[in-house]
Short mmCIF file of C-alpha atoms in Angstrom, two decimals:
data_model
loop_
_atom_site.label_atom_id
_atom_site.label_comp_id
_atom_site.label_asym_id
_atom_site.label_seq_id
_atom_site.Cartn_x
_atom_site.Cartn_y
_atom_site.Cartn_z
CA UNK A 51 -35.69 -21.21 -26.89
CA UNK A 52 -35.31 -21.18 -23.27
CA UNK A 53 -33.51 -24.90 -23.45
CA UNK A 54 -31.00 -23.40 -25.86
CA UNK A 55 -30.17 -20.37 -23.58
CA UNK A 56 -29.44 -22.57 -20.66
CA UNK A 57 -26.91 -24.67 -22.74
CA UNK A 58 -24.87 -21.83 -23.76
CA UNK A 59 -21.77 -21.70 -21.62
CA UNK A 60 -20.35 -18.73 -19.90
CA UNK A 61 -17.58 -17.06 -21.92
CA UNK A 62 -15.15 -14.37 -21.30
CA UNK A 63 -14.68 -11.25 -24.00
CA UNK A 64 -10.83 -10.35 -24.54
CA UNK A 65 -9.19 -7.65 -26.64
CA UNK A 66 -6.65 -9.22 -28.66
CA UNK A 67 -3.59 -7.67 -30.56
CA UNK A 68 -1.04 -8.36 -32.81
CA UNK A 69 2.83 -7.81 -32.37
CA UNK A 70 3.90 -5.69 -35.18
CA UNK A 71 7.48 -4.83 -34.17
CA UNK A 72 9.89 -6.06 -31.80
CA UNK A 73 12.80 -3.77 -30.78
CA UNK A 74 15.17 -4.89 -28.04
CA UNK A 75 12.60 -6.02 -25.23
CA UNK A 76 9.86 -3.77 -26.48
CA UNK A 77 7.02 -4.88 -28.65
CA UNK A 78 4.73 -2.70 -30.83
CA UNK A 79 1.28 -4.32 -30.69
CA UNK A 80 -1.55 -3.29 -33.12
CA UNK A 81 -5.00 -3.29 -31.18
CA UNK A 82 -5.90 -3.60 -27.37
CA UNK A 83 -7.94 -0.32 -27.52
CA UNK A 84 -8.77 -0.23 -24.08
CA UNK A 85 -5.57 -0.45 -22.38
CA UNK A 86 -4.25 1.43 -19.57
CA UNK A 87 -0.73 2.49 -18.49
CA UNK A 88 0.73 -0.31 -16.18
CA UNK A 89 -1.63 -2.93 -17.31
CA UNK A 90 -0.28 -6.71 -17.75
CA UNK A 91 -0.54 -8.22 -21.29
CA UNK A 92 -0.03 -12.04 -22.28
CA UNK A 93 1.43 -13.20 -25.49
CA UNK A 94 -0.79 -16.03 -26.53
CA UNK A 95 1.80 -18.21 -28.85
CA UNK A 96 4.54 -18.26 -25.75
CA UNK A 97 2.92 -19.66 -22.34
CA UNK A 98 3.69 -17.84 -19.31
CA UNK A 99 5.26 -14.89 -21.28
CA UNK A 100 4.08 -11.57 -19.90
CA UNK A 101 4.43 -7.63 -20.94
CA UNK A 102 3.83 -4.26 -19.37
CA UNK A 103 2.06 -1.56 -21.14
CA UNK A 104 4.13 1.39 -20.90
CA UNK A 105 2.76 3.88 -24.05
CA UNK A 106 -0.02 3.83 -26.12
CA UNK A 107 -1.82 6.06 -28.80
CA UNK A 108 -5.22 5.52 -30.91
CA UNK A 109 -3.32 2.90 -32.94
CA UNK A 110 -0.84 1.06 -31.42
CA UNK A 111 0.48 0.20 -28.05
CA UNK A 112 4.07 -0.21 -26.77
CA UNK A 113 4.93 -2.83 -24.27
CA UNK A 114 8.00 -3.76 -22.22
CA UNK A 115 8.55 -7.84 -22.82
CA UNK A 116 9.06 -9.17 -19.13
CA UNK A 117 11.44 -12.07 -19.77
CA UNK A 118 13.25 -13.44 -23.08
CA UNK A 119 11.65 -12.14 -26.22
CA UNK A 120 13.43 -14.97 -28.47
CA UNK A 121 10.24 -17.08 -28.54
CA UNK A 122 7.88 -13.84 -29.34
CA UNK A 123 7.61 -13.49 -33.10
CA UNK A 124 5.93 -10.81 -35.41
CA UNK A 125 1.98 -11.65 -35.66
CA UNK A 126 1.97 -13.24 -32.34
CA UNK A 127 -1.27 -12.68 -30.52
CA UNK A 128 -1.42 -10.50 -27.44
CA UNK A 129 -4.59 -10.51 -24.91
CA UNK A 130 -4.97 -7.91 -22.15
CA UNK A 131 -5.72 -9.37 -18.87
CA UNK A 132 -7.80 -6.22 -17.30
CA UNK A 133 -5.61 -5.68 -14.33
CA UNK A 134 -2.76 -3.74 -13.23
CA UNK A 135 0.72 -5.40 -12.52
CA UNK A 136 0.72 -7.09 -9.14
CA UNK A 137 2.86 -9.72 -7.53
CA UNK A 138 2.48 -12.22 -5.04
CA UNK A 139 3.69 -11.35 -1.52
CA UNK A 140 3.98 -13.15 1.91
CA UNK A 141 5.99 -14.49 4.57
CA UNK A 142 6.90 -17.42 2.45
CA UNK A 143 8.88 -15.35 0.26
CA UNK A 144 11.47 -14.64 3.15
CA UNK A 145 14.79 -16.48 2.14
CA UNK A 146 13.83 -16.60 -1.57
CA UNK A 147 15.30 -15.13 -4.48
CA UNK A 148 12.48 -13.98 -7.21
CA UNK A 149 12.56 -12.12 -10.43
CA UNK A 150 11.03 -8.92 -11.39
CA UNK A 151 7.81 -10.87 -12.15
CA UNK A 152 7.44 -12.18 -8.51
CA UNK A 153 8.61 -15.84 -9.77
CA UNK A 154 11.31 -17.87 -7.79
CA UNK A 155 14.74 -18.26 -9.63
CA UNK A 156 16.51 -20.30 -6.94
CA UNK A 157 17.10 -23.82 -6.73
CA UNK A 158 14.38 -24.49 -4.35
CA UNK A 159 10.56 -25.03 -4.83
CA UNK A 160 9.44 -23.41 -7.76
CA UNK A 161 6.05 -22.70 -6.25
CA UNK A 162 5.90 -20.32 -3.24
CA UNK A 163 2.41 -20.00 -1.42
CA UNK A 164 1.51 -16.42 -1.33
CA UNK A 165 -0.82 -14.29 1.04
CA UNK A 166 -2.17 -12.18 -1.38
CA UNK A 167 -1.12 -9.67 -4.08
CA UNK A 168 0.36 -6.20 -3.90
CA UNK A 169 0.50 -3.83 -6.86
CA UNK A 170 3.69 -2.72 -8.28
CA UNK A 171 3.00 0.64 -8.93
CA UNK A 172 1.13 1.77 -5.69
CA UNK A 173 0.59 5.19 -4.84
CA UNK A 174 2.77 6.49 -1.94
CA UNK A 175 1.04 7.12 1.35
CA UNK A 176 -0.52 10.42 1.94
CA UNK A 177 0.61 13.02 4.51
CA UNK A 178 -2.36 12.63 7.01
CA UNK A 179 -1.44 8.82 6.78
CA UNK A 180 2.41 9.33 8.23
CA UNK A 181 3.58 10.25 11.68
CA UNK A 182 6.94 11.82 12.17
CA UNK A 183 10.16 9.25 12.25
CA UNK A 184 10.89 8.68 16.29
CA UNK A 185 12.73 5.48 16.35
CA UNK A 186 16.40 4.67 15.24
CA UNK A 187 16.93 2.13 12.79
CA UNK A 188 20.19 0.38 13.83
CA UNK A 189 22.58 -0.50 11.13
CA UNK A 190 25.23 -1.87 13.12
CA UNK A 191 27.95 0.12 11.63
CA UNK A 192 29.34 2.25 14.69
CA UNK A 193 29.94 5.52 12.52
CA UNK A 194 26.26 5.52 11.26
CA UNK A 195 24.62 4.75 14.54
CA UNK A 196 26.46 7.39 16.47
CA UNK A 197 27.28 10.57 14.16
CA UNK A 198 24.87 9.96 11.44
CA UNK A 199 21.75 8.29 13.00
CA UNK A 200 19.02 6.72 10.68
CA UNK A 201 15.31 6.27 11.85
CA UNK A 202 13.02 3.69 10.88
CA UNK A 203 10.98 5.30 7.59
CA UNK A 204 13.94 7.27 6.47
CA UNK A 205 15.34 7.51 2.77
CA UNK A 206 19.03 7.64 3.42
CA UNK A 207 21.27 7.43 0.18
CA UNK A 208 24.63 5.57 -0.12
CA UNK A 209 26.68 7.69 -2.65
CA UNK A 210 30.34 6.84 -3.74
CA UNK A 211 32.95 5.48 -6.48
CA UNK A 212 32.48 1.74 -7.56
CA UNK A 213 34.43 -0.84 -5.28
CA UNK A 214 34.62 1.42 -2.33
CA UNK A 215 32.09 -0.49 0.02
CA UNK A 216 28.64 0.76 -0.82
CA UNK A 217 27.05 -2.64 -0.88
CA UNK A 218 29.06 -3.73 2.14
CA UNK A 219 27.03 -1.02 4.44
CA UNK A 220 24.04 -2.22 3.26
CA UNK A 221 24.62 -5.88 3.72
CA UNK A 222 25.93 -5.13 7.03
CA UNK A 223 22.65 -3.16 8.01
CA UNK A 224 20.72 -6.44 6.73
CA UNK A 225 22.72 -8.68 9.00
CA UNK A 226 22.32 -6.33 12.04
CA UNK A 227 18.34 -6.67 11.67
CA UNK A 228 18.59 -10.20 13.07
CA UNK A 229 16.16 -10.61 16.06
CA UNK A 230 14.86 -7.02 15.63
CA UNK A 231 11.44 -8.02 13.44
CA UNK A 232 12.58 -6.09 10.72
CA UNK A 233 11.93 -7.85 7.25
CA UNK A 234 14.85 -6.99 4.61
CA UNK A 235 14.20 -6.90 0.92
CA UNK A 236 17.69 -6.61 -1.20
CA UNK A 237 17.12 -5.46 -4.99
CA UNK A 238 19.79 -6.16 -7.20
CA UNK A 239 19.65 -4.08 -10.37
CA UNK A 240 21.94 -4.59 -13.61
CA UNK A 241 25.02 -6.25 -11.92
CA UNK A 242 26.78 -9.29 -12.91
CA UNK A 243 25.23 -12.56 -11.67
CA UNK A 244 28.27 -13.57 -10.09
CA UNK A 245 28.28 -10.40 -7.92
CA UNK A 246 24.84 -11.55 -6.78
CA UNK A 247 25.72 -14.87 -5.89
CA UNK A 248 28.61 -13.82 -3.60
CA UNK A 249 26.12 -11.36 -1.65
CA UNK A 250 23.42 -14.26 -1.50
CA UNK A 251 26.11 -16.34 -0.18
CA UNK A 252 27.11 -13.55 2.67
CA UNK A 253 23.63 -13.38 3.49
CA UNK A 254 23.19 -17.33 4.04
CA UNK A 255 26.54 -17.72 5.91
CA UNK A 256 25.36 -14.78 8.38
CA UNK A 257 21.71 -16.28 8.89
CA UNK A 258 20.51 -13.07 7.25
CA UNK A 259 18.72 -14.47 4.07
CA UNK A 260 16.04 -16.10 6.46
CA UNK A 261 14.20 -12.63 7.03
CA UNK A 262 15.49 -11.33 3.56
CA UNK A 263 13.62 -11.27 0.13
CA UNK A 264 16.26 -10.78 -2.78
CA UNK A 265 14.56 -9.24 -5.72
CA UNK A 266 17.23 -9.92 -8.74
CA UNK A 267 17.13 -8.49 -12.17
CA UNK A 268 20.97 -8.86 -13.37
CA UNK A 269 22.56 -7.66 -16.51
CA UNK A 270 21.47 -10.65 -18.37
CA UNK A 271 17.75 -9.90 -17.69
CA UNK A 272 15.48 -8.10 -19.94
CA UNK A 273 15.55 -4.48 -19.85
CA UNK A 274 11.84 -4.26 -18.69
CA UNK A 275 12.74 -6.46 -15.50
CA UNK A 276 15.66 -4.37 -14.83
CA UNK A 277 13.38 -1.56 -14.96
CA UNK A 278 10.45 -2.94 -12.82
CA UNK A 279 12.88 -4.29 -10.09
CA UNK A 280 12.96 -1.38 -7.58
CA UNK A 281 9.01 -1.16 -7.89
CA UNK A 282 8.79 -4.84 -7.32
CA UNK A 283 11.23 -4.75 -4.31
CA UNK A 284 9.02 -1.63 -2.87
CA UNK A 285 5.87 -3.62 -3.16
CA UNK A 286 7.45 -6.43 -1.19
CA UNK A 287 8.44 -4.30 1.59
CA UNK A 288 4.87 -2.57 1.31
CA UNK A 289 3.43 -5.72 2.30
CA UNK A 290 5.21 -5.78 5.78
CA UNK A 291 4.81 -1.96 6.06
CA UNK A 292 0.85 -2.42 5.45
CA UNK A 293 0.57 -5.18 7.83
CA UNK A 294 1.82 -3.30 10.79
CA UNK A 295 5.56 -4.43 10.66
CA UNK A 296 8.99 -2.65 9.99
CA UNK A 297 10.83 -3.27 6.57
CA UNK A 298 14.14 -2.27 5.03
CA UNK A 299 14.74 -2.12 1.48
CA UNK A 300 18.19 -1.71 -0.33
CA UNK A 301 18.55 -0.59 -4.29
CA UNK A 302 21.36 -1.75 -5.46
CA UNK A 303 21.92 0.48 -7.67
CA UNK A 304 19.79 3.31 -9.12
CA UNK A 305 22.46 4.30 -11.31
CA UNK A 306 21.91 1.42 -13.47
CA UNK A 307 18.17 1.66 -13.18
CA UNK A 308 18.53 5.11 -14.56
CA UNK A 309 20.83 3.88 -17.49
CA UNK A 310 18.05 1.05 -18.38
CA UNK A 311 15.01 3.83 -18.26
CA UNK A 312 17.33 5.83 -20.87
CA UNK A 313 17.73 3.11 -23.11
CA UNK A 314 14.32 2.09 -22.89
CA UNK A 315 13.12 5.98 -23.45
CA UNK A 316 15.21 6.42 -26.29
CA UNK A 317 13.96 3.00 -27.95
CA UNK A 318 10.23 4.26 -27.28
CA UNK A 319 11.44 7.38 -29.17
CA UNK A 320 10.97 9.92 -26.21
CA UNK A 321 12.43 13.20 -26.39
CA UNK A 322 15.98 13.02 -24.67
CA UNK A 323 17.21 15.79 -22.34
CA UNK A 324 20.00 16.39 -20.17
CA UNK A 325 22.67 13.67 -20.77
CA UNK A 326 20.08 11.98 -23.07
CA UNK A 327 17.79 10.93 -19.95
CA UNK A 328 13.92 11.78 -20.69
CA UNK A 329 12.04 14.52 -19.01
CA UNK A 330 10.47 12.48 -16.46
CA UNK A 331 13.75 10.76 -14.89
CA UNK A 332 13.41 12.80 -11.62
CA UNK A 333 9.47 11.48 -11.08
CA UNK A 334 10.78 8.07 -11.92
CA UNK A 335 12.99 8.09 -8.70
CA UNK A 336 10.91 10.54 -6.60
CA UNK A 337 7.93 8.35 -6.93
CA UNK A 338 9.80 5.60 -5.80
CA UNK A 339 11.53 7.23 -2.80
CA UNK A 340 7.80 8.46 -1.73
CA UNK A 341 6.71 5.20 -0.77
CA UNK A 342 9.19 4.83 2.18
CA UNK A 343 7.82 6.37 5.63
CA UNK A 344 6.06 5.36 8.92
CA UNK A 345 2.10 4.86 8.89
CA UNK A 346 0.05 6.12 11.53
CA UNK A 347 -1.68 3.99 13.92
CA UNK A 348 -5.07 3.70 11.93
CA UNK A 349 -2.80 2.24 9.01
CA UNK A 350 -1.13 -0.36 11.41
CA UNK A 351 2.12 1.88 12.58
CA UNK A 352 4.31 -0.10 10.13
CA UNK A 353 7.54 1.29 8.52
CA UNK A 354 9.46 1.13 5.53
CA UNK A 355 13.08 2.25 5.37
CA UNK A 356 15.13 2.96 2.04
CA UNK A 357 18.81 2.63 1.44
CA UNK A 358 18.90 3.53 -2.44
CA UNK A 359 22.85 3.17 -3.47
CA UNK A 360 24.16 5.54 -6.38
CA UNK A 361 27.33 5.36 -8.16
CA UNK A 362 29.77 8.22 -8.64
CA UNK A 363 32.65 8.92 -11.27
CA UNK A 364 35.79 9.97 -9.52
CA UNK A 365 33.98 11.29 -6.29
CA UNK A 366 31.63 13.83 -8.44
CA UNK A 367 28.30 14.12 -6.39
CA UNK A 368 27.22 16.77 -9.06
CA UNK A 369 26.09 14.43 -11.53
CA UNK A 370 22.46 14.63 -12.88
CA UNK A 371 21.29 11.29 -11.18
CA UNK A 372 23.45 11.87 -8.13
CA UNK A 373 22.09 15.29 -7.25
CA UNK A 374 18.37 14.21 -8.08
CA UNK A 375 18.71 11.46 -5.55
CA UNK A 376 20.48 13.58 -2.94
CA UNK A 377 17.53 16.15 -3.17
CA UNK A 378 14.90 13.69 -2.69
CA UNK A 379 16.18 11.62 0.13
CA UNK A 380 16.50 12.36 3.92
CA UNK A 381 20.23 12.33 3.76
CA UNK A 382 23.31 10.76 2.31
CA UNK A 383 26.15 8.49 3.21
CA UNK A 384 29.13 9.62 1.09
CA UNK A 385 31.90 6.87 0.68
CA UNK A 386 35.45 8.31 0.10
CA UNK A 387 37.66 6.81 -2.44
CA UNK A 388 40.66 8.16 -0.66
CA UNK A 389 39.39 7.14 2.66
CA UNK A 390 39.11 3.75 1.33
CA UNK A 391 42.49 3.61 0.00
CA UNK A 392 43.99 4.85 3.00
CA UNK A 393 42.75 1.60 4.85
CA UNK A 394 39.80 3.34 6.72
CA UNK A 395 36.77 1.24 6.56
CA UNK A 396 33.82 2.16 6.46
CA UNK A 397 35.21 4.65 4.27
CA UNK A 398 32.14 7.26 5.26
CA UNK A 399 33.35 11.22 4.83
CA UNK A 400 31.82 12.68 7.71
CA UNK A 401 32.13 16.26 6.00
CA UNK A 402 29.64 15.19 3.24
CA UNK A 403 27.33 12.87 4.94
CA UNK A 404 24.47 14.01 6.77
CA UNK A 405 21.12 12.56 8.00
CA UNK A 406 18.17 15.19 8.17
CA UNK A 407 16.56 12.94 10.68
CA UNK A 408 19.15 13.76 13.18
CA UNK A 409 19.79 12.60 16.79
CA UNK A 410 16.24 12.83 17.74
CA UNK A 411 15.84 9.20 16.93
CA UNK A 412 18.69 8.17 19.27
CA UNK A 413 18.47 6.97 22.86
CA UNK A 414 19.36 9.53 25.34
CA UNK A 415 22.69 7.50 26.37
CA UNK A 416 23.84 7.39 22.74
CA UNK A 417 23.11 10.85 22.21
CA UNK A 418 24.97 11.77 25.16
CA UNK A 419 28.38 10.07 24.18
CA UNK A 420 28.13 11.01 20.22
CA UNK A 421 27.06 15.01 20.70
CA UNK A 422 30.72 16.10 19.91
CA UNK A 423 32.09 13.19 17.60
CA UNK A 424 31.74 15.11 14.15
CA UNK A 425 33.24 18.06 15.53
CA UNK A 426 36.13 16.21 17.40
CA UNK A 427 36.77 13.91 13.78
CA UNK A 428 36.78 17.26 11.97
CA UNK A 429 39.43 18.75 14.03
CA UNK A 430 41.58 15.84 13.97
CA UNK A 431 41.34 15.80 10.21
CA UNK A 432 42.22 19.71 10.10
CA UNK A 433 45.30 19.08 12.40
CA UNK A 434 46.52 16.26 10.17
CA UNK A 435 46.27 18.40 7.00
CA UNK A 436 48.43 21.24 9.06
CA UNK A 437 50.75 18.80 9.86
CA UNK A 438 52.12 18.48 6.46
CA UNK A 439 53.59 21.96 6.47
CA UNK A 440 54.51 22.05 10.33
CA UNK A 441 56.25 19.66 12.02
CA UNK A 442 56.73 21.39 15.68
CA UNK A 443 53.93 20.46 17.91
CA UNK A 444 52.70 21.91 21.06
CA UNK A 445 51.19 19.67 23.85
CA UNK A 446 47.60 20.66 23.34
CA UNK A 447 48.06 19.60 19.42
CA UNK A 448 49.65 16.33 20.03
CA UNK A 449 46.84 15.51 22.77
CA UNK A 450 44.33 16.28 20.25
CA UNK A 451 46.15 14.16 17.39
CA UNK A 452 46.18 11.44 19.95
CA UNK A 453 42.48 11.97 20.72
CA UNK A 454 41.68 11.95 17.03
CA UNK A 455 43.73 8.74 16.25
CA UNK A 456 41.86 6.98 19.08
CA UNK A 457 38.50 8.12 17.54
CA UNK A 458 39.59 6.87 14.24
CA UNK A 459 40.19 3.28 15.53
CA UNK A 460 36.97 3.05 17.45
CA UNK A 461 35.21 3.93 14.58
CA UNK A 462 36.79 1.57 12.18
CA UNK A 463 35.12 -1.56 11.75
CA UNK A 464 35.38 -4.97 9.84
CA UNK A 465 33.13 -6.25 7.27
CA UNK A 466 30.08 -8.25 8.15
CA UNK A 467 30.65 -7.78 11.85
CA UNK A 468 28.13 -5.48 12.91
CA UNK A 469 28.21 -3.72 16.49
CA UNK A 470 25.30 -3.72 19.03
CA UNK A 471 23.96 -0.30 20.49
CA UNK A 472 25.45 -1.11 23.92
CA UNK A 473 28.56 -1.68 22.66
CA UNK A 474 28.65 1.59 20.87
CA UNK A 475 27.50 3.24 24.06
CA UNK A 476 30.26 1.58 26.00
CA UNK A 477 33.07 2.42 23.52
CA UNK A 478 32.17 5.84 22.86
CA UNK A 479 31.21 6.71 26.81
CA UNK A 480 35.26 5.27 27.25
CA UNK A 481 36.43 7.65 24.59
CA UNK A 482 34.44 10.49 26.16
CA UNK A 483 36.27 10.02 29.60
CA UNK A 484 39.48 10.40 27.78
CA UNK A 485 40.77 7.12 28.72
CA UNK A 486 41.65 5.76 25.59
CA UNK A 487 44.14 8.11 23.70
CA UNK A 488 46.70 7.03 26.50
CA UNK A 489 46.64 3.29 25.27
CA UNK A 490 49.04 1.92 22.68
CA UNK A 491 47.12 0.90 19.31
CA UNK A 492 47.32 -2.79 20.72
CA UNK A 493 45.82 -1.92 23.70
CA UNK A 494 43.10 0.15 22.00
CA UNK A 495 42.41 -2.77 19.69
CA UNK A 496 42.28 -5.18 23.22
CA UNK A 497 39.87 -2.92 24.88
CA UNK A 498 37.49 -2.41 21.97
CA UNK A 499 37.29 -6.34 21.13
CA UNK A 500 37.23 -7.60 24.85
CA UNK A 501 35.49 -5.00 27.12
CA UNK A 502 31.91 -6.26 26.24
CA UNK A 503 32.66 -9.75 27.02
CA UNK A 504 34.48 -8.79 30.53
CA UNK A 505 31.42 -6.47 31.11
CA UNK A 506 28.88 -9.49 30.53
CA UNK A 507 31.25 -11.50 33.19
CA UNK A 508 32.23 -9.01 35.69
CA UNK A 509 29.22 -6.49 35.75
CA UNK A 510 26.47 -7.92 33.90
CA UNK A 511 24.02 -5.63 35.99
CA UNK A 512 25.30 -2.41 34.62
CA UNK A 513 24.54 -3.87 30.95
CA UNK A 514 20.96 -4.73 31.93
CA UNK A 515 20.07 -1.42 33.48
CA UNK A 516 21.69 0.48 30.43
CA UNK A 517 19.78 -1.77 28.07
CA UNK A 518 16.40 -1.38 29.86
CA UNK A 519 16.71 2.58 30.60
CA UNK A 520 19.00 3.67 27.76
CA UNK A 521 20.32 6.47 30.32
CA UNK A 522 23.89 6.91 31.62
CA UNK A 523 22.80 7.78 35.41
CA UNK A 524 25.33 8.71 37.69
CA UNK A 525 25.37 5.12 39.07
CA UNK A 526 25.91 3.60 35.78
CA UNK A 527 28.90 5.94 34.90
CA UNK A 528 30.49 5.14 38.51
CA UNK A 529 29.98 1.20 37.83
CA UNK A 530 31.58 1.41 34.23
CA UNK A 531 34.45 3.72 35.36
CA UNK A 532 35.03 1.09 38.27
CA UNK A 533 34.85 -1.83 35.57
CA UNK A 534 37.16 0.05 33.01
CA UNK A 535 39.73 0.23 35.77
CA UNK A 536 39.50 -3.49 36.64
CA UNK A 537 39.69 -4.45 33.28
CA UNK A 538 42.75 -2.30 32.79
CA UNK A 539 44.49 -3.94 35.44
CA UNK A 540 43.37 -7.53 34.49
CA UNK A 541 44.78 -7.22 30.77
CA UNK A 542 47.63 -4.96 31.79
CA UNK A 543 47.17 -2.74 28.74
CA UNK A 544 48.40 0.38 30.44
#
């Protein structure tokens, strides 16, 4: 008897279910009585095909099919894996494109060595695990870093009509993180594959792909993968955050994510609410947004910054999903279609854009030169509106118009050309000294494009002092004034 027991090989007990119905990416399964929400399952007849439990009752289980459902047939066996959905993570994923299951989908090595696994639906950090945001997240966009400062760990919504430059602002922020020890995650949800390839090429050409993980669930991916993509991107970002580093995640875009969740909820026969969205649509995005933040020293002092993108229709920011996201983020960047068509890029509307973190994350020098910019720009826009009904100008109004026009030219910026914090301080200091409004448009363009190079050659010490101290001391201001005069004489722009 004892010999017989020793000969019995160890075995594993698994729950097995059977597929009873398939419906556009959702499988209705009979069996699996011990399943839990968010559990991973495997379809036994198809090697490697997985599913995610999203609903169940006493008799059956509903699961999202992760991947193509063509190979799954009625009567296929399903086994539970007794684990919540987790994805492999690690530094080796940088520079790679992965799908919503964590598998590489680019044309490079199909096997990526990981440093561990992270749960996709991890709970957000508690209040006691966080510290106030105190360090600025530099986007490289002049109008953002000066007027709408964003902190590391903040959630800043990018909102605007389609084809107005929302993705460009997010990509410029990724490109600007080069050599800043910030690890980026770009999440593509429900868009065209051709558009995704253009974005990947832009990241490759600028060298930004080396510190970026792309999580892609394009329109051709299954509905379940599109639903999971932002949570997978958050899990990748959390790996860096919980290891004491700074991460940055872009969700492009959550409008399509809400659409796909509405579609899946209707297929699951959940009760529709406003605009046919299910009742938990607010929770869907709020639990995602809560995962961003800055951790305390005990948790490693890491941070995760979110740039969710949401699309509007004809500039309407009062839509259901749009207003939901505005209420659950720490500010919004509103992209104006009218400004975009006027040729002002980035087309950020300062009247509707705000950062609730504010100037407390800025350096003292940047705060000093940007404190009145919003007011100056608002006055300039108001004067332009008055100009439509009034033709005669006083000297004071003409001076304000010249000053506002100079500010507009300073804040304008070309695509994928991020500007350093030092350059922003130099340009805005010159604007504050009221020496730029007397320049012609050509002269102002020469000043903005060449002053940093001239300072590096003629007076590099003032740049070193400014970079180390981040303060505009009296000596620094005097040196800058002297260098500006020398620049104007050398370039003959006045």
